[in-house]
Short mmCIF file of C-alpha atoms in Angstrom, two decimals:
data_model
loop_
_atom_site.label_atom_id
_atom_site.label_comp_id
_atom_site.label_asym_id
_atom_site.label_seq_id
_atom_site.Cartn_x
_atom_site.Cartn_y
_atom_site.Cartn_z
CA UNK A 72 20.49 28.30 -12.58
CA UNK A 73 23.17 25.70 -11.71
CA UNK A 74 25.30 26.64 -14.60
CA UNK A 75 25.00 30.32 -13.71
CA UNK A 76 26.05 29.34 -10.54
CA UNK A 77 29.16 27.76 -11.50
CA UNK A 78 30.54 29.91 -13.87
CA UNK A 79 30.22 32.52 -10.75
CA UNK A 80 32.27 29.96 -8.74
CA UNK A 81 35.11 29.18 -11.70
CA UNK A 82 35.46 33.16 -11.90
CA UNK A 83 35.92 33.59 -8.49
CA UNK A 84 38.79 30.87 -7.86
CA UNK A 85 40.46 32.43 -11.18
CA UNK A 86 39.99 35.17 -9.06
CA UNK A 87 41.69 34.10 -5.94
CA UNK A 88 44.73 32.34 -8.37
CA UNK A 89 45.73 36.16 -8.91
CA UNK A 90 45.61 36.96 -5.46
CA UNK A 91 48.74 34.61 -4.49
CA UNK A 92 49.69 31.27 -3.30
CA UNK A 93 50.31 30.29 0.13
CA UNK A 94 53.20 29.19 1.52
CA UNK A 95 55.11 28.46 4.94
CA UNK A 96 58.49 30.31 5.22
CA UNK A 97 61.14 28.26 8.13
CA UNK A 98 59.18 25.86 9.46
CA UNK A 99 61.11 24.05 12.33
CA UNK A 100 60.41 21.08 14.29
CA UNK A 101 61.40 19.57 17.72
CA UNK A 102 60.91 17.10 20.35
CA UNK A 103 61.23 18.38 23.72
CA UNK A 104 62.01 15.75 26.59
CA UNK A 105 60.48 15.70 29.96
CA UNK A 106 63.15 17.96 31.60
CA UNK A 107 62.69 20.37 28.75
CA UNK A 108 65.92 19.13 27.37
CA UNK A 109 65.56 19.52 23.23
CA UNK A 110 65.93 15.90 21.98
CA UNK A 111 65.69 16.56 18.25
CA UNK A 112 65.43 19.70 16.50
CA UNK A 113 65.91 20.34 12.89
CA UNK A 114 64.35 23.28 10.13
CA UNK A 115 61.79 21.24 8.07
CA UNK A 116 62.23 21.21 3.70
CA UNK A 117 59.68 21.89 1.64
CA UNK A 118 60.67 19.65 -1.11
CA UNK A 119 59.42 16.42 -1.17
CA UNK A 120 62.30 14.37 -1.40
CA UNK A 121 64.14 15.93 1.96
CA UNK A 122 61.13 14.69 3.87
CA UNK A 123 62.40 14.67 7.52
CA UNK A 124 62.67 11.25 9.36
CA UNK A 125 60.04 9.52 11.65
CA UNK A 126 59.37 11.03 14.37
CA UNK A 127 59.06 8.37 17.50
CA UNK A 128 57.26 9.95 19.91
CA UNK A 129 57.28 8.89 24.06
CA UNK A 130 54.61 9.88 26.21
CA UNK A 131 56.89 12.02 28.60
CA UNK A 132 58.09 14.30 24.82
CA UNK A 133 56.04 16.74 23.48
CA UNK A 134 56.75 17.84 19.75
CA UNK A 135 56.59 21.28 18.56
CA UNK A 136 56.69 22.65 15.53
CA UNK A 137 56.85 26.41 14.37
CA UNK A 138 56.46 28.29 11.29
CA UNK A 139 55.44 31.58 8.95
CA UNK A 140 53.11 31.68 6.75
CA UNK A 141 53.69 34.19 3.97
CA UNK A 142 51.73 34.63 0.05
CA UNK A 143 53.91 34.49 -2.23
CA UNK A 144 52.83 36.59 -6.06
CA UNK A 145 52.87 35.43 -9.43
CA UNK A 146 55.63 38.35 -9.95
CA UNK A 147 59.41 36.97 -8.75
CA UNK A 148 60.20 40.75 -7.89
CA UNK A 149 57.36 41.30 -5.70
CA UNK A 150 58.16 40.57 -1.94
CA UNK A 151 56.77 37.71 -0.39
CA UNK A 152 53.79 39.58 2.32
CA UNK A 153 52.72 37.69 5.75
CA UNK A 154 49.58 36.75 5.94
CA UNK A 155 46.87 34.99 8.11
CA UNK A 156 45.07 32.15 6.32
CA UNK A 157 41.69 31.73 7.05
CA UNK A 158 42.35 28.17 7.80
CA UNK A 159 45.51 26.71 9.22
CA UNK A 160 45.37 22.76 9.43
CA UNK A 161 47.72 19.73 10.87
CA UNK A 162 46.36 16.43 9.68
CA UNK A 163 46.92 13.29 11.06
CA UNK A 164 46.14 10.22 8.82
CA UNK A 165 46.59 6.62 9.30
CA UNK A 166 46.55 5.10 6.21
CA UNK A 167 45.77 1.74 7.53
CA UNK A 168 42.46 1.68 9.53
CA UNK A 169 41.91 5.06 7.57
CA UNK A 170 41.55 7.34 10.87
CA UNK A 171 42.17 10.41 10.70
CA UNK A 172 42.56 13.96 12.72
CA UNK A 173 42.35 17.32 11.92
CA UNK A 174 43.72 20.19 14.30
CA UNK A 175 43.55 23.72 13.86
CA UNK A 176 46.98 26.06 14.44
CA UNK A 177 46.53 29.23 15.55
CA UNK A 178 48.49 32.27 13.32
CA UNK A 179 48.82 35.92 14.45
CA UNK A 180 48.33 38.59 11.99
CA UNK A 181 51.93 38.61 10.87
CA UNK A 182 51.30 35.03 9.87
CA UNK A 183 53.67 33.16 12.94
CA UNK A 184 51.80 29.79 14.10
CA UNK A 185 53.35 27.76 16.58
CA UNK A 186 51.62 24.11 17.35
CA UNK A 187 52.42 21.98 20.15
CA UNK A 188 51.33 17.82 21.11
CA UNK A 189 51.67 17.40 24.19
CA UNK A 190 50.42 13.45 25.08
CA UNK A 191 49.92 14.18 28.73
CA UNK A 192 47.06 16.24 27.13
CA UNK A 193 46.20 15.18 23.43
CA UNK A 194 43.90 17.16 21.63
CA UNK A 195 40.84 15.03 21.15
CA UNK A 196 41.00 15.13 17.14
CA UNK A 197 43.90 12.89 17.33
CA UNK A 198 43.35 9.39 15.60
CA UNK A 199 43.72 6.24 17.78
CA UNK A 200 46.75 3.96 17.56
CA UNK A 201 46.09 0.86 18.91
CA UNK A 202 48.20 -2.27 18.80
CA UNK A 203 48.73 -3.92 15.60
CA UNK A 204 50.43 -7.53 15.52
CA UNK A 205 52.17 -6.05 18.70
CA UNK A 206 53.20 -2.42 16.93
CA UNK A 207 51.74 0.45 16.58
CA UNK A 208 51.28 2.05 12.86
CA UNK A 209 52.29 5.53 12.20
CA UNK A 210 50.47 8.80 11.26
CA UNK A 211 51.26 10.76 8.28
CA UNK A 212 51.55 14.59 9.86
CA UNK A 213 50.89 17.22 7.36
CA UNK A 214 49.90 20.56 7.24
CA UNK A 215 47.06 22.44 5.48
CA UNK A 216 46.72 26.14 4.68
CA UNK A 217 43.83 26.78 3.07
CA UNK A 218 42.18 30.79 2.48
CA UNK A 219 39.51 32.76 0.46
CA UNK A 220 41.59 34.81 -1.49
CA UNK A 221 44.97 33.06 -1.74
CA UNK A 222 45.78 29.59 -3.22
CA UNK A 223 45.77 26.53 -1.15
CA UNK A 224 48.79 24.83 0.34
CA UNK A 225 49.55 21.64 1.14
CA UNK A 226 53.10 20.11 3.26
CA UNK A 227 53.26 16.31 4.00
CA UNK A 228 55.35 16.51 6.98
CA UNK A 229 56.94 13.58 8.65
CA UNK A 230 55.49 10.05 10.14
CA UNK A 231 54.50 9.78 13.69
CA UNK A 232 54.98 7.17 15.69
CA UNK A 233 52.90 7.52 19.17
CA UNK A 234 52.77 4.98 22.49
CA UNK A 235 50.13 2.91 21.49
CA UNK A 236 46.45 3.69 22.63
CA UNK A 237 42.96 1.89 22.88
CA UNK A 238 41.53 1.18 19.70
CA UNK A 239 38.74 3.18 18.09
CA UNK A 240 35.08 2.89 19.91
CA UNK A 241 32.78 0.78 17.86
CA UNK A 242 29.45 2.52 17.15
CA UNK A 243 26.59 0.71 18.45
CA UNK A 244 25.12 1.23 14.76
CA UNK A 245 28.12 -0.87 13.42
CA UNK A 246 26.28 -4.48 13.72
CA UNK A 247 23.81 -3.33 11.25
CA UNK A 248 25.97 -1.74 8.27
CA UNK A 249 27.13 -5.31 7.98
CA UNK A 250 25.36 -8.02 5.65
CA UNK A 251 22.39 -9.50 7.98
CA UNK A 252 21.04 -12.92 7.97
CA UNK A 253 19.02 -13.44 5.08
CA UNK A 254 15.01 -13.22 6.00
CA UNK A 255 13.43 -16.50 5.50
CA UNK A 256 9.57 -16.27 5.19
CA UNK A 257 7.36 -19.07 3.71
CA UNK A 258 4.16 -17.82 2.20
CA UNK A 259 1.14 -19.19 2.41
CA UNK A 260 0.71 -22.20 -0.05
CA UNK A 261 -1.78 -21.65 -2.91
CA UNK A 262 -4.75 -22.60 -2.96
CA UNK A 263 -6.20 -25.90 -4.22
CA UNK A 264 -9.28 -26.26 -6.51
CA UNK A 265 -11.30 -29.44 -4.94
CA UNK A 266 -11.70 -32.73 -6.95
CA UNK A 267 -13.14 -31.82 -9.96
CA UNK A 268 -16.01 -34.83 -9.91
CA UNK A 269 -17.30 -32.90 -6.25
CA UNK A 270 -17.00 -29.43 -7.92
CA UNK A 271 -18.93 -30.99 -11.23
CA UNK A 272 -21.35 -32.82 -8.65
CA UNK A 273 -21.49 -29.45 -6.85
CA UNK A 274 -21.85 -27.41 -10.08
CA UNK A 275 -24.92 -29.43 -11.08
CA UNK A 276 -26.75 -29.31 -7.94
CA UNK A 277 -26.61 -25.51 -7.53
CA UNK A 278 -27.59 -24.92 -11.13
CA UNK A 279 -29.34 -27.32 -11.56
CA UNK A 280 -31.62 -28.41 -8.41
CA UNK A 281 -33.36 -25.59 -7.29
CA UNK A 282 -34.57 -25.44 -11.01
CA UNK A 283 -36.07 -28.66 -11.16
CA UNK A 284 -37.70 -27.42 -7.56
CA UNK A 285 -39.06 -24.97 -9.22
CA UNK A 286 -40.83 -26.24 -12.56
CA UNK A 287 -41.79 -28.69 -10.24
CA UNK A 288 -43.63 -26.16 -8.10
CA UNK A 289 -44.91 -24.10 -11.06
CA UNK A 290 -46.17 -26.78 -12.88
CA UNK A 291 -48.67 -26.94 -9.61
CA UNK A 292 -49.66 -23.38 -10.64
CA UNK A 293 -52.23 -22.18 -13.45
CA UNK A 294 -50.40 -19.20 -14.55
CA UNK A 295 -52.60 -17.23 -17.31
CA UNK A 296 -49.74 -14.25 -19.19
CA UNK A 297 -52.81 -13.04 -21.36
CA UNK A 298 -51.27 -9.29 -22.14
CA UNK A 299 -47.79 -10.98 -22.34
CA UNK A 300 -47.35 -10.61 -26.22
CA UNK A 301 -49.69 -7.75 -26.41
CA UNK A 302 -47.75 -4.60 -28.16
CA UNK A 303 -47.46 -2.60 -24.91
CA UNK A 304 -46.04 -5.31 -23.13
CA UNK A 305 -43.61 -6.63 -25.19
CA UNK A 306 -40.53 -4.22 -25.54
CA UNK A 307 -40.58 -3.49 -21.86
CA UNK A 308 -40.04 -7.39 -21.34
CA UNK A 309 -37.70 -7.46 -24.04
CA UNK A 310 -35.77 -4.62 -23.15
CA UNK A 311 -35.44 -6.17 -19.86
CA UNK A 312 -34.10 -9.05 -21.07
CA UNK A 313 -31.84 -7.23 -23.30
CA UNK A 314 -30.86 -6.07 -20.11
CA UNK A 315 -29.95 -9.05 -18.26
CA UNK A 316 -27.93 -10.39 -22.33
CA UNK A 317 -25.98 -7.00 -21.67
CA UNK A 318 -25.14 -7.93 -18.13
CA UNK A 319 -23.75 -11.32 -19.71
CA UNK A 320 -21.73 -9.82 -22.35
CA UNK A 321 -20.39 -7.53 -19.63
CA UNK A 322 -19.22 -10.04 -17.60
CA UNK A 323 -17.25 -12.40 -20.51
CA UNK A 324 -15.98 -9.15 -23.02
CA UNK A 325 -17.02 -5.52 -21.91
CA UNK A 326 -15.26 -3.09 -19.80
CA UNK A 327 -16.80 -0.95 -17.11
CA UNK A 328 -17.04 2.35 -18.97
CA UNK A 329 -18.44 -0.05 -22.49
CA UNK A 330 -21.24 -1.51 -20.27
CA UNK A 331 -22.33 1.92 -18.33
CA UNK A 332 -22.58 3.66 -21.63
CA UNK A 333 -24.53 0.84 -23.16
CA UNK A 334 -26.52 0.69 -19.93
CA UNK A 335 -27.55 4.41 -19.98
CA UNK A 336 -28.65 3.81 -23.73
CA UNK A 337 -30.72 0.68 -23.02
CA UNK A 338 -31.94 1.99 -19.51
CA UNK A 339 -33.34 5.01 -21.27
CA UNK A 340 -35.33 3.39 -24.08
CA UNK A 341 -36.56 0.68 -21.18
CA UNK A 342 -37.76 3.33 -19.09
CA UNK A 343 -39.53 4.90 -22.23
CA UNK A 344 -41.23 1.17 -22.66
CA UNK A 345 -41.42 0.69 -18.97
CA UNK A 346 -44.18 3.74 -18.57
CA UNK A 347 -46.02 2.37 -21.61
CA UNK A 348 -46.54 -1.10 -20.68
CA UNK A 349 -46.74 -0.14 -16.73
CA UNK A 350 -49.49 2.58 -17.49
CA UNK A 351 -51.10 0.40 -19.72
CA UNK A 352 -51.05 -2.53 -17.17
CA UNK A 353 -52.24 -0.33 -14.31
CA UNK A 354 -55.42 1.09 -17.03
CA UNK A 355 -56.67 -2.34 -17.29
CA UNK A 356 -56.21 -3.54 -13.67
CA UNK A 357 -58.60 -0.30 -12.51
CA UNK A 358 -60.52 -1.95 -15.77
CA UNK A 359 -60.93 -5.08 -14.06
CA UNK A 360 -61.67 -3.76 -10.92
CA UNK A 361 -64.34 -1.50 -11.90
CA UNK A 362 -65.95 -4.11 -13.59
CA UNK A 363 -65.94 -6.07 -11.00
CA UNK B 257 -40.48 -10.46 6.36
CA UNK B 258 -43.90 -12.98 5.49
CA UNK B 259 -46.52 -11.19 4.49
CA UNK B 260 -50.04 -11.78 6.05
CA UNK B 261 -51.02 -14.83 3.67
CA UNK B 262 -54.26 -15.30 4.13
CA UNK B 263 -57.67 -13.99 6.31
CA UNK B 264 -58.41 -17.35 7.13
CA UNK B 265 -57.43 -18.16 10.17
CA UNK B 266 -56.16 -21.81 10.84
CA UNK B 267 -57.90 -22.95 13.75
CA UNK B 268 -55.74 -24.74 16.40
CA UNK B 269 -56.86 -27.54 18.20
CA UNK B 270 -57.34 -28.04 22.02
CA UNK B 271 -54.41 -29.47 23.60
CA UNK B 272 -53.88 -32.92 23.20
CA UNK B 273 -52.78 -35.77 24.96
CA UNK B 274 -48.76 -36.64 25.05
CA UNK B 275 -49.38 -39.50 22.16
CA UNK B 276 -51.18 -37.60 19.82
CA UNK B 277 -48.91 -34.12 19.90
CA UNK B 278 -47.07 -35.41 16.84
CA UNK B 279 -50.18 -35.86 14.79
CA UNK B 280 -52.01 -32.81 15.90
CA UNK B 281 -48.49 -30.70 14.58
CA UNK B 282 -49.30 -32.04 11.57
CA UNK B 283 -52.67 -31.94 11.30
CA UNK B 284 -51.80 -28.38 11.88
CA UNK B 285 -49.02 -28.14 9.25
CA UNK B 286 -51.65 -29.47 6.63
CA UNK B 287 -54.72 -27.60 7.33
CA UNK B 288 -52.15 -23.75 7.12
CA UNK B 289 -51.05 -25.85 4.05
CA UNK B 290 -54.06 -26.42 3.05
CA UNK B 291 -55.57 -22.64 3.66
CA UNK B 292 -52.84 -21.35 1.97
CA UNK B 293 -53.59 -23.10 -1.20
CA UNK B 294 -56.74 -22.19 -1.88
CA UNK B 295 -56.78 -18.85 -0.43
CA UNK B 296 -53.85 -17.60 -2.67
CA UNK B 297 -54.30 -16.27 -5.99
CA UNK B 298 -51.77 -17.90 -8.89
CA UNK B 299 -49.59 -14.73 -8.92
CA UNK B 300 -48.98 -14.77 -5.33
CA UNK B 301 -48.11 -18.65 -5.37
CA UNK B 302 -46.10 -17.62 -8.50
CA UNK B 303 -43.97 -15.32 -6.40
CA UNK B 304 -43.76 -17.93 -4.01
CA UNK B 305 -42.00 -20.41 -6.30
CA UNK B 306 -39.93 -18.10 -6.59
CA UNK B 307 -38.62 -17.26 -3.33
CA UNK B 308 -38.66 -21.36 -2.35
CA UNK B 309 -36.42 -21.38 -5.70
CA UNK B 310 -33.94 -18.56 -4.27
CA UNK B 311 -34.50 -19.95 -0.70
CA UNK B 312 -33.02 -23.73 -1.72
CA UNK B 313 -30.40 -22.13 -4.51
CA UNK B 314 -29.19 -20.13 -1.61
CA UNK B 315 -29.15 -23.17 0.82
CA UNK B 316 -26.94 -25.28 -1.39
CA UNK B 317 -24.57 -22.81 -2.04
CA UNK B 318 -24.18 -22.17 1.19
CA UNK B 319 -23.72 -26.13 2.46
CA UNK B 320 -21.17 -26.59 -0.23
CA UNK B 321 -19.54 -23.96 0.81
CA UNK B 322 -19.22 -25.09 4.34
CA UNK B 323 -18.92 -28.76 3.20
CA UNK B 324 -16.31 -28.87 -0.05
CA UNK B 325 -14.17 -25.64 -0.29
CA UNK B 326 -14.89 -21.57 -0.31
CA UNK B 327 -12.30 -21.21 -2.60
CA UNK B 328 -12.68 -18.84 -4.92
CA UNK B 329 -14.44 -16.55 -2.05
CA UNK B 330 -15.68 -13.98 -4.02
CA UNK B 331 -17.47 -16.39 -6.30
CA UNK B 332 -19.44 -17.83 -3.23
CA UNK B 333 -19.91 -14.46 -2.10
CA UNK B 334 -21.29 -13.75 -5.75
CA UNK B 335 -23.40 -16.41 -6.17
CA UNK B 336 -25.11 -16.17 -2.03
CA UNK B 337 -25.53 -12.47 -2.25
CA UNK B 338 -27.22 -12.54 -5.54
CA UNK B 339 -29.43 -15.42 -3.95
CA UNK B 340 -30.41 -13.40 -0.93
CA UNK B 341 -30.54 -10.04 -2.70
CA UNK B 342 -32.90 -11.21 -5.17
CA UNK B 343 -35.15 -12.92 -2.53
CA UNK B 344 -35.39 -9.62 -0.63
CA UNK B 345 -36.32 -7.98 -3.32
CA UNK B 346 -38.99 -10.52 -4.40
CA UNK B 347 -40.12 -10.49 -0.99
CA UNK B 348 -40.78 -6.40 -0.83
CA UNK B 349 -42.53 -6.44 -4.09
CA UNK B 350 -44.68 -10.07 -3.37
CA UNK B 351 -45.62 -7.58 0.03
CA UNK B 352 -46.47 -4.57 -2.24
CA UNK B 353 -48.19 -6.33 -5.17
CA UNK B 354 -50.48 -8.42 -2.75
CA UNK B 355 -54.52 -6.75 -2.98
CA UNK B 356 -54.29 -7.77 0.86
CA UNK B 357 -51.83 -4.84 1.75
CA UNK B 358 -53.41 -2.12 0.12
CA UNK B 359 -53.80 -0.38 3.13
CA UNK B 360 -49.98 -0.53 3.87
CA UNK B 361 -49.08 0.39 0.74
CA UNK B 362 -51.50 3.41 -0.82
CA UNK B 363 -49.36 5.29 -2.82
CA UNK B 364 -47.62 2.97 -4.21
CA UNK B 365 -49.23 0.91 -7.33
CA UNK B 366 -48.39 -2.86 -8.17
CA UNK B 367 -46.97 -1.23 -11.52
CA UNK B 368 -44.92 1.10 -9.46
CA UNK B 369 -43.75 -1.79 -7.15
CA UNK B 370 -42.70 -4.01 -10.32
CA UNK B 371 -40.84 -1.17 -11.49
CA UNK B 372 -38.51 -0.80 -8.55
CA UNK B 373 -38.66 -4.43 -8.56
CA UNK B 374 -36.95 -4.77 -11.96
CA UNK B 375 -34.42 -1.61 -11.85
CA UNK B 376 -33.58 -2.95 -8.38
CA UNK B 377 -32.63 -6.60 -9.80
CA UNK B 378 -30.91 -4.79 -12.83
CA UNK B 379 -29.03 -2.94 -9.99
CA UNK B 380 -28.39 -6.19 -8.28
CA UNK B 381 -26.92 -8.59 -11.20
CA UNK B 382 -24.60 -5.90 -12.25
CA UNK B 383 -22.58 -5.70 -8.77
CA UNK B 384 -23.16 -9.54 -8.81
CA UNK B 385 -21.54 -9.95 -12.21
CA UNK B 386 -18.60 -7.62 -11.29
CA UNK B 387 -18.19 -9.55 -7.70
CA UNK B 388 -17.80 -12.94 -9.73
CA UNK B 389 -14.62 -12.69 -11.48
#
């Protein structure tokens, strides 16, 4: 889709390179006084190396500058037609702080644009100049044409040099695009293992003492297991334990999904073993009773 | 949670004078002692071991817990609930098993009560084992 998309885009600007290229035909530039007496006023070049001289600028002057705007064809022999670009730029730039302004012109249908500074009321696009080392820097004035169908065109035009102004507001956001101070966090220290003799001592009384309690307490007891070994009895009791060994195994080696499928195996033939024995048991306790 | 022990009932004695409450406590003390023993069939006092044994395992767990470190937790946590799961679970089936309850307990046969008993403590040591770590 993106490719698509761009070959679409590379045949339209091959399209718009056969339309024409842009162009400004006697542009002029001057800087009125404050009595509307003309202090300079001279045609401007459009060849780079007859770039016209700084223009200092006072806050009583206003400068004006005037031009055509015409698309020139491909063909020599074909007459130069005015136009009216879609867009019709003057940038300023100050290549220092990196500021910059852009101001539209505004060009009637035969293509005539006329645009005038005037600093008693500057258009709000243009770039601060504050005081440097006690002078202010210049802007680089030029002038963009840009339009759908024609090729773009670009003039540098002179260097401005404007009364100097307040500097640039600083966004209240600008504290934090700046390297902050590092984070310091302490974690929590690890934690210690006690003294191994306590945990040993520890160890051995919890495994270890309620045992002896508890031999002690059955040896108090006359237990009589007489169906213990009997053949109904047995597999359920092993199958238990085989239980509990599984449990064991689980806990050192197995994984979850090992010891549920092992479990569903063993729990199956336990419950088989389970009813035996269980029914069994329960057939000779109503035994016993009734013969009691 | 105790189940009614025995139909004999210990007889108390009238109240005595300041001096002699200590002894009479334990007069007391050894006669349920006493009525307990001989009124209780083996398999009960089996069972019995068998909670005192969960009952005191629990108990030192717990103190050494408290006392030295709970570090690792879930090892503690392991070890008590496994304690006090498993006495629970004695408990129910000591309270279904005993010939005493029979009326509490009608449809449900000593075998019956063994078997939950046993799936119930498989139940049990498998969380336990996967709590200890």
């Amino acid at each position: 889709m993106g490719l698509a998309t761009l070959c679409l885009f590379s045949l339209a600007a091959v399209g718009q390179v056969l339309a024409g290229q842009l162009t400004v035909q006697s542009p002029r530039l001057s800087v009125i006084g404050k009595d509307a007496s003309i202090v300079r006023s001279e045609p401007i070049s459009l060849a780079a190396v007859n770039k016209a001289a700084p223009v200092h600028l006072d806050s009583t002057e206003t400068l004006k500058l005037a031009f055509t705007v015409v698309a020139k064809d491909k063909d020599p022999n074909v007459e130069s037609k005015n136009v009216q670009p879609h867009q019709t730029f003057v940038r300023f730039y100050e290549k220092l702080s990196g500021e910059e302004g852009v101001v539209p012109v505004r060009v009637t249908q035969n293509g005539k644009a006329k645009f005038e500074l005037n600093l008693a009321r500057p258009p709000a696009a243009l770039p601060p100049t504050p005081l440097v080392q006690n002078k202010t820097n210049p802007l680089s004035v030029s002038l963009l044409l840009g339009s759908y169908s024609h090729s773009p065109f670009k003039l540098e035009l002179f260097d401005l040099y404007l009364p100097p102004s307040q500097p640039a507001p600083e966004h209240p956001d600008e504290k934090t695009f700046h390297p902050q101070p590092e984070i310091q966090h302490t974690f929590r220290p690890a934690e210690k293992l006690p003294n191994r003799v306590i945990s040993g001592v520890g160890a051995l009384l919890v495994a270890g003492g309620p045992w002896i309690l508890l031999l002690g307490l059955l040896s108090h007891i006359t237990i009589s297991l007489p169906y213990a070994t009997s053949i109904s009895i047995l597999p359920f009791t092993l199958s238990l334990a085989a239980f509990e060994g599984l449990l064991v195994w689980y806990w050192a080696d197995l994984k979850l999904g090992e010891v549920l499928a092992y479990g569903a195996i063993l729990g199956l033939i336990t419950a088989v073993t389970g009813k035996t024995a269980l029914s069994k048991r329960g057939a000779w306790r109503v035994q016993g009773a009734q013969r009691k | 949670m105790a189940p009614p022990k025995s139909s004999a009932a210990t007889t108390k004695t009238a109240t005595p004078a300041p001096a002699e409450a200590p002894k009479a406590a334990v007069n007391a003390l050894e006669s349920l002692w006493k009525a307990y023993y001989e009124t209780t069939s083996s398999r009960l006092k089996l069972i019995d071991a068998f909670l005192v044994f969960l009952m005191v395992s629990g108990i030192i767990q717990f103190v050494y817990c408290v006392l030295v470190t709970n570090f690792p937790f879930n090892a503690f946590l392991a070890g008590f609930g496994s304690c006090v799961g498993q006495f629970v679970l004695t408990a129910s089936l000591r309270s279904q098993v005993n010939p005493d309850n029979r009326n509490e307990f009608k449809d449900i046969s000593p075998e019956r009560a063994f078997a939950d008993f046993a799936l119930g403590s498989i139940v049990l040591h498998f969380f336990v084992y996967n709590f200890l770590g």
